[in-house]
Short mmCIF file of C-alpha atoms and ligand atoms in Angstrom, two decimals:
data_model
loop_
_atom_site.label_atom_id
_atom_site.label_comp_id
_atom_site.label_asym_id
_atom_site.label_seq_id
_atom_site.Cartn_x
_atom_site.Cartn_y
_atom_site.Cartn_z
CA UNK D 1 165.51 75.49 -5.35
CA UNK D 2 163.79 76.25 -2.07
CA UNK D 3 160.04 76.35 -2.18
CA UNK D 4 158.44 79.67 -1.38
CA UNK D 5 155.24 80.39 0.52
CA UNK D 6 153.37 83.65 0.81
CA UNK D 7 152.48 84.38 4.40
CA UNK D 8 150.90 87.58 5.70
CA UNK D 9 152.61 89.98 3.34
CA UNK D 10 155.91 88.18 2.77
CA UNK D 11 157.30 85.54 0.44
CA UNK D 12 159.45 83.22 2.53
CA UNK D 13 161.25 79.90 2.09
CA UNK D 14 158.71 77.25 3.04
CA UNK D 15 160.78 76.21 6.07
CA UNK D 16 160.59 79.77 7.47
CA UNK D 17 156.89 80.27 6.73
CA UNK D 18 155.22 79.69 10.10
CA UNK D 19 151.83 80.58 11.57
CA UNK D 20 151.29 81.52 15.19
CA UNK D 21 150.16 78.91 17.73
CA UNK D 22 147.32 81.35 18.41
CA UNK D 23 146.20 81.46 14.81
CA UNK D 24 142.51 80.59 14.75
CA UNK D 25 143.13 78.29 11.82
CA UNK D 26 145.44 76.22 14.02
CA UNK D 27 143.24 76.48 17.13
CA UNK D 28 139.75 76.01 15.68
CA UNK D 29 140.09 75.27 11.94
CA UNK D 30 138.51 78.74 11.72
CA UNK D 31 139.40 79.42 8.12
CA UNK D 32 138.71 78.70 4.49
CA UNK D 33 140.78 77.67 1.50
CA UNK D 34 140.82 77.33 -2.26
CA UNK D 35 142.80 75.19 -4.66
CA UNK D 36 143.15 76.39 -8.23
CA UNK D 37 144.68 74.41 -11.08
CA UNK D 38 147.76 75.88 -12.78
CA UNK D 39 148.35 74.86 -16.39
CA UNK D 40 151.11 76.23 -18.56
CA UNK D 41 151.79 78.69 -15.73
CA UNK D 42 148.23 80.13 -15.98
CA UNK D 43 145.43 79.90 -13.44
CA UNK D 44 142.40 77.85 -14.49
CA UNK D 45 138.89 78.99 -13.56
CA UNK D 46 140.29 81.64 -11.21
CA UNK D 47 137.13 83.77 -11.41
CA UNK D 48 134.90 80.96 -10.17
CA UNK D 49 137.37 79.93 -7.45
CA UNK D 50 137.57 83.52 -6.20
CA UNK D 51 133.77 83.84 -6.22
CA UNK D 52 133.51 80.68 -4.11
CA UNK D 53 136.22 81.99 -1.79
CA UNK D 54 134.21 85.19 -1.25
CA UNK D 55 131.12 83.16 -0.50
CA UNK D 56 132.96 80.96 2.03
CA UNK D 57 134.39 84.07 3.74
CA UNK D 58 130.97 85.74 3.84
CA UNK D 59 129.25 82.68 5.29
CA UNK D 60 131.82 82.58 8.12
CA UNK D 61 132.01 86.39 8.49
CA UNK D 62 135.77 86.41 7.93
CA UNK D 63 137.08 89.67 6.45
CA UNK D 64 138.79 89.69 3.08
CA UNK D 65 142.51 90.24 3.74
CA UNK D 66 143.07 92.18 0.49
CA UNK D 67 141.39 93.33 -2.69
CA UNK D 68 140.65 90.83 -5.48
CA UNK D 69 143.34 92.51 -7.62
CA UNK D 70 145.98 92.18 -4.90
CA UNK D 71 144.98 88.57 -4.29
CA UNK D 72 145.33 87.80 -7.99
CA UNK D 73 148.88 89.21 -7.87
CA UNK D 74 149.83 87.13 -4.80
CA UNK D 75 148.58 83.93 -6.46
CA UNK D 76 150.55 84.63 -9.64
CA UNK D 77 153.68 85.60 -7.75
CA UNK D 78 153.47 82.41 -5.67
CA UNK D 79 153.15 80.34 -8.85
CA UNK D 80 156.05 82.21 -10.47
CA UNK D 81 158.41 82.01 -7.49
CA UNK D 82 157.86 78.25 -7.28
CA UNK D 83 158.31 77.88 -11.06
CA UNK D 84 155.07 75.92 -11.35
CA UNK D 85 153.91 75.29 -14.92
CA UNK D 86 151.46 72.49 -14.26
CA UNK D 87 150.23 72.07 -10.73
CA UNK D 88 148.12 73.84 -8.17
CA UNK D 89 148.07 77.01 -6.15
CA UNK D 90 146.67 76.73 -2.62
CA UNK D 91 145.26 79.66 -0.68
CA UNK D 92 144.16 79.71 2.93
CA UNK D 93 142.59 82.56 4.88
CA UNK D 94 141.87 82.27 8.59
CA UNK D 95 140.17 84.59 11.08
CA UNK D 96 143.65 85.57 12.28
CA UNK D 97 145.70 85.46 15.42
CA UNK D 98 144.04 86.15 18.77
CA UNK D 99 144.00 84.98 22.39
CA UNK D 100 142.27 81.59 22.45
CA UNK D 101 138.53 82.11 22.90
CA UNK D 102 135.77 80.32 20.99
CA UNK D 103 133.80 83.47 20.11
CA UNK D 104 135.07 85.75 17.34
CA UNK D 105 138.14 87.81 18.28
CA UNK D 106 137.94 91.59 18.75
CA UNK D 107 137.01 93.63 15.68
CA UNK D 108 140.06 94.70 13.75
CA UNK D 109 141.84 91.32 14.14
CA UNK D 110 143.64 90.87 10.83
CA UNK D 111 142.87 87.67 8.92
CA UNK D 112 145.89 85.48 8.17
CA UNK D 113 146.65 84.50 4.62
CA UNK D 114 148.92 81.82 3.23
CA UNK D 115 149.52 80.82 -0.39
CA UNK D 116 151.59 77.91 -1.69
CA UNK D 117 152.09 76.38 -5.12
CA UNK D 118 153.36 73.04 -6.22
CA UNK D 119 153.90 71.11 -9.42
CA UNK D 120 151.88 68.07 -10.39
CA UNK D 121 153.47 64.87 -11.65
CA UNK D 122 151.76 65.25 -15.03
CA UNK D 123 152.90 61.87 -16.36
CA UNK D 124 151.70 60.15 -13.19
CA UNK D 125 148.34 61.91 -13.34
CA UNK D 126 147.83 60.96 -17.00
CA UNK D 127 148.66 57.37 -16.13
CA UNK D 128 146.12 57.49 -13.30
CA UNK D 129 143.50 58.79 -15.74
CA UNK D 130 144.39 56.06 -18.25
CA UNK D 131 144.15 53.35 -15.58
CA UNK D 132 141.14 54.76 -13.71
CA UNK D 133 140.87 54.83 -9.94
CA UNK D 134 139.31 52.66 -7.27
CA UNK D 135 136.89 54.22 -4.79
CA UNK D 136 135.37 52.85 -1.59
CA UNK D 137 132.23 54.06 0.18
CA UNK D 138 132.28 55.34 3.76
CA UNK D 139 129.63 57.07 5.90
CA UNK D 140 129.46 60.85 5.45
CA UNK D 141 130.07 62.02 9.02
CA UNK D 142 130.69 65.70 8.20
CA UNK D 143 128.85 68.75 9.55
CA UNK D 144 125.81 70.18 7.78
CA UNK D 145 127.57 73.15 6.08
CA UNK D 146 130.06 71.43 3.79
CA UNK D 147 129.14 73.94 1.07
CA UNK D 148 131.58 76.23 2.91
CA UNK D 149 135.13 75.36 1.86
CA UNK D 150 136.48 75.40 5.41
CA UNK D 151 139.81 73.96 6.51
CA UNK D 152 137.95 71.76 9.03
CA UNK D 153 138.59 68.57 7.04
CA UNK D 154 139.00 65.87 9.68
CA UNK D 155 136.17 63.65 8.35
CA UNK D 156 137.64 64.00 4.84
CA UNK D 157 141.08 63.04 6.20
CA UNK D 158 139.64 59.91 7.84
CA UNK D 159 137.66 59.02 4.74
CA UNK D 160 140.71 59.39 2.48
CA UNK D 161 142.80 57.26 4.82
CA UNK D 162 140.05 54.61 4.89
CA UNK D 163 140.34 54.57 1.09
CA UNK D 164 144.14 54.25 1.21
CA UNK D 165 143.81 51.43 3.77
CA UNK D 166 141.67 49.58 1.22
CA UNK D 167 144.01 50.32 -1.71
CA UNK D 168 141.66 52.89 -3.18
CA UNK D 169 142.38 56.42 -4.32
CA UNK D 170 139.18 58.13 -3.23
CA UNK D 171 136.36 57.65 -0.73
CA UNK D 172 132.76 58.31 -1.67
CA UNK D 173 130.76 59.67 1.24
CA UNK D 174 127.35 58.12 1.84
CA UNK D 175 124.52 59.93 3.66
CA UNK D 176 122.01 58.43 6.11
CA UNK D 177 119.73 57.44 3.19
CA UNK D 178 122.41 55.39 1.45
CA UNK D 179 123.08 58.07 -1.17
CA UNK D 180 126.47 59.28 -2.32
CA UNK D 181 127.00 62.97 -1.55
CA UNK D 182 130.51 63.48 -2.97
CA UNK D 183 134.10 62.31 -2.66
CA UNK D 184 136.45 63.14 0.23
CA UNK D 185 138.12 65.69 -2.07
CA UNK D 186 136.10 65.55 -5.28
CA UNK D 187 132.57 65.53 -6.67
CA UNK D 188 131.11 62.14 -7.57
CA UNK D 189 129.42 61.29 -10.88
CA UNK D 190 127.89 58.24 -12.52
CA UNK D 191 126.66 57.49 -16.01
CA UNK D 192 123.53 55.37 -15.76
CA UNK D 193 122.79 52.34 -17.93
CA UNK D 194 120.62 54.55 -20.16
CA UNK D 195 123.46 57.03 -20.63
CA UNK D 196 122.41 59.83 -18.26
CA UNK D 197 125.04 61.69 -16.28
CA UNK D 198 124.07 61.99 -12.62
CA UNK D 199 125.61 64.03 -9.81
CA UNK D 200 124.34 65.23 -6.43
CA UNK D 201 122.49 68.59 -6.54
CA UNK D 202 124.01 71.69 -4.95
CA UNK D 203 123.01 72.46 -1.39
CA UNK D 204 124.54 72.50 2.04
CA UNK D 205 125.53 68.83 1.83
CA UNK D 206 128.17 69.07 -0.91
CA UNK D 207 130.86 71.48 -2.00
CA UNK D 208 129.91 73.34 -5.18
CA UNK D 209 132.91 72.04 -7.11
CA UNK D 210 134.24 74.39 -9.76
CA UNK D 211 135.22 71.46 -11.97
CA UNK D 212 131.69 70.09 -11.51
CA UNK D 213 130.24 73.40 -12.73
CA UNK D 214 132.51 73.48 -15.80
CA UNK D 215 131.59 69.87 -16.65
CA UNK D 216 127.90 70.83 -16.40
CA UNK D 217 128.56 73.69 -18.87
CA UNK D 218 130.15 71.17 -21.25
CA UNK D 219 127.16 68.82 -20.94
CA UNK D 220 124.77 71.67 -21.69
CA UNK D 221 126.75 72.81 -24.73
CA UNK D 222 126.95 69.25 -26.05
CA UNK D 223 123.29 68.54 -25.27
CA UNK D 224 124.10 65.48 -23.15
CA UNK D 225 121.42 64.17 -20.78
CA UNK D 226 122.22 64.92 -17.17
CA UNK D 227 120.41 65.00 -13.88
CA UNK D 228 121.37 66.75 -10.67
CA UNK D 229 120.03 64.29 -8.13
CA UNK D 230 121.35 62.08 -5.38
CA UNK D 231 122.18 58.53 -6.47
CA UNK D 232 122.37 55.47 -4.22
CA UNK D 233 125.37 53.22 -3.70
CA UNK D 234 123.41 50.45 -5.50
CA UNK D 235 122.90 52.70 -8.52
CA UNK D 236 126.61 53.42 -8.51
CA UNK D 237 127.44 49.69 -8.43
CA UNK D 238 125.15 49.20 -11.45
CA UNK D 239 126.39 52.28 -13.37
CA UNK D 240 127.88 52.10 -16.84
CA UNK D 241 130.59 54.58 -15.85
CA UNK D 242 131.68 56.60 -12.87
CA UNK D 243 134.12 59.44 -12.42
CA UNK D 244 135.21 62.20 -10.04
CA UNK D 245 135.93 65.87 -10.65
CA UNK D 246 138.29 68.23 -8.83
CA UNK D 247 140.47 71.19 -9.74
CA UNK D 248 143.72 69.34 -9.09
CA UNK D 249 142.81 66.33 -11.27
CA UNK D 250 139.98 67.62 -13.51
CA UNK D 251 138.10 64.44 -14.55
CA UNK D 252 139.28 61.04 -13.32
CA UNK D 253 137.48 57.82 -14.34
CA UNK D 254 136.44 55.44 -11.55
CA UNK D 255 136.88 51.78 -12.48
CA UNK D 256 135.83 50.10 -9.25
CA UNK D 257 133.58 50.86 -6.29
CA UNK D 258 134.04 48.83 -3.11
CA UNK D 259 136.01 46.30 -5.14
CA UNK D 260 133.26 45.81 -7.76
CA UNK D 261 134.15 46.75 -11.34
CA UNK D 262 132.22 49.68 -12.81
CA UNK D 263 130.89 48.76 -16.26
CA UNK D 264 133.51 46.57 -17.90
CA UNK D 265 136.12 47.70 -15.35
CA UNK D 266 137.92 50.06 -17.74
CA UNK D 267 137.77 53.89 -17.85
CA UNK D 268 134.56 55.02 -19.54
CA UNK D 269 134.23 56.84 -22.84
CA UNK D 270 132.18 59.73 -21.43
CA UNK D 271 134.70 60.39 -18.64
CA UNK D 272 137.56 60.17 -21.14
CA UNK D 273 135.91 62.66 -23.51
CA UNK D 274 135.14 65.08 -20.69
CA UNK D 275 138.72 64.90 -19.50
CA UNK D 276 140.08 65.56 -23.00
CA UNK D 277 137.69 68.49 -23.59
CA UNK D 278 137.91 70.05 -20.15
CA UNK D 279 140.39 72.84 -20.82
CA UNK D 280 138.58 73.97 -23.94
CA UNK D 281 135.70 74.99 -21.69
CA UNK D 282 137.52 76.14 -18.55
CA UNK D 283 138.53 79.79 -18.20
CA UNK D 284 142.26 80.37 -18.53
CA UNK D 285 143.49 83.55 -16.86
N1 PMP K 1 134.21 68.18 -2.85
C1 PMP K 1 135.15 68.25 -1.90
C2 PMP K 1 134.82 67.78 -0.52
C3 PMP K 1 136.43 68.76 -2.20
O1 PMP K 1 137.37 68.84 -1.24
C4 PMP K 1 136.72 69.15 -3.53
C5 PMP K 1 138.08 69.64 -3.92
N2 PMP K 1 138.42 70.82 -3.28
C6 PMP K 1 135.69 69.07 -4.48
C7 PMP K 1 134.46 68.57 -4.11
C8 PMP K 1 135.92 69.49 -5.91
O2 PMP K 1 135.89 70.89 -6.01
P1 PMP K 1 136.70 71.65 -7.16
O3 PMP K 1 136.23 71.09 -8.46
O4 PMP K 1 136.33 73.08 -6.98
O5 PMP K 1 138.14 71.37 -6.90
#
């Protein structure tokens, strides 16, 4: 079965779905994206992902290419055409195609929009969660507006590759004060020795992860102690547990940081419980 992508009004075989060399996404990474989990063929936390998409577009003054209702239909159709039951749907919107010039193109330039969907290897992901993942720390060299989910991801690409080069699955980005901001493609969490869950506060220096926000809802409902504050690499080394959150993987336990075992080196109980409970709290559309 050929994979299908939505591109500017058409559903095309992936091999025929091409953007222009003058697309501002290609030229300047002048665009934003979203990744939404698909489970049982349904979109998870779509409302929050679409709200974040709107915010990213507004911050960059990129026009919405279509109404929220039309967008919802495109996402579902993309999932359906690719026969995805468990996986992700990816959406990208750029400022559109225009003669190369740094400043915004003339008013009326139509934004470009692409959507793709793919299945997850569910068995592989569950195995990963059962084993836990290794992370390594790298300097956070990104720009100062990473709250915008822009497609300008070169520092994240380099960080992820640095992790792969050191046989790790994720990189944790460390700011100038030695504190972990977030992962290259996830939010970073620790459970301190006294059982508190800690994750970096929202602001311009992290992405407001949707999975992070759902996990915080769970913690509030269950009355678990948590703090939104930056934690240092040393605190992370000494943590009882660590884990990462992202839409494509929900909650994944971290079992080593820079080669040092976290806790007893096995996936933690808190991370495991959060992973098991996640979809009872997420919105299923
Ligand atoms: N931070 C970064 C840098 C990311 O790329 C992602 C994944 N898109 C996240 C955090 C997690 O966000 P979400 O839970 O919305 O997937």
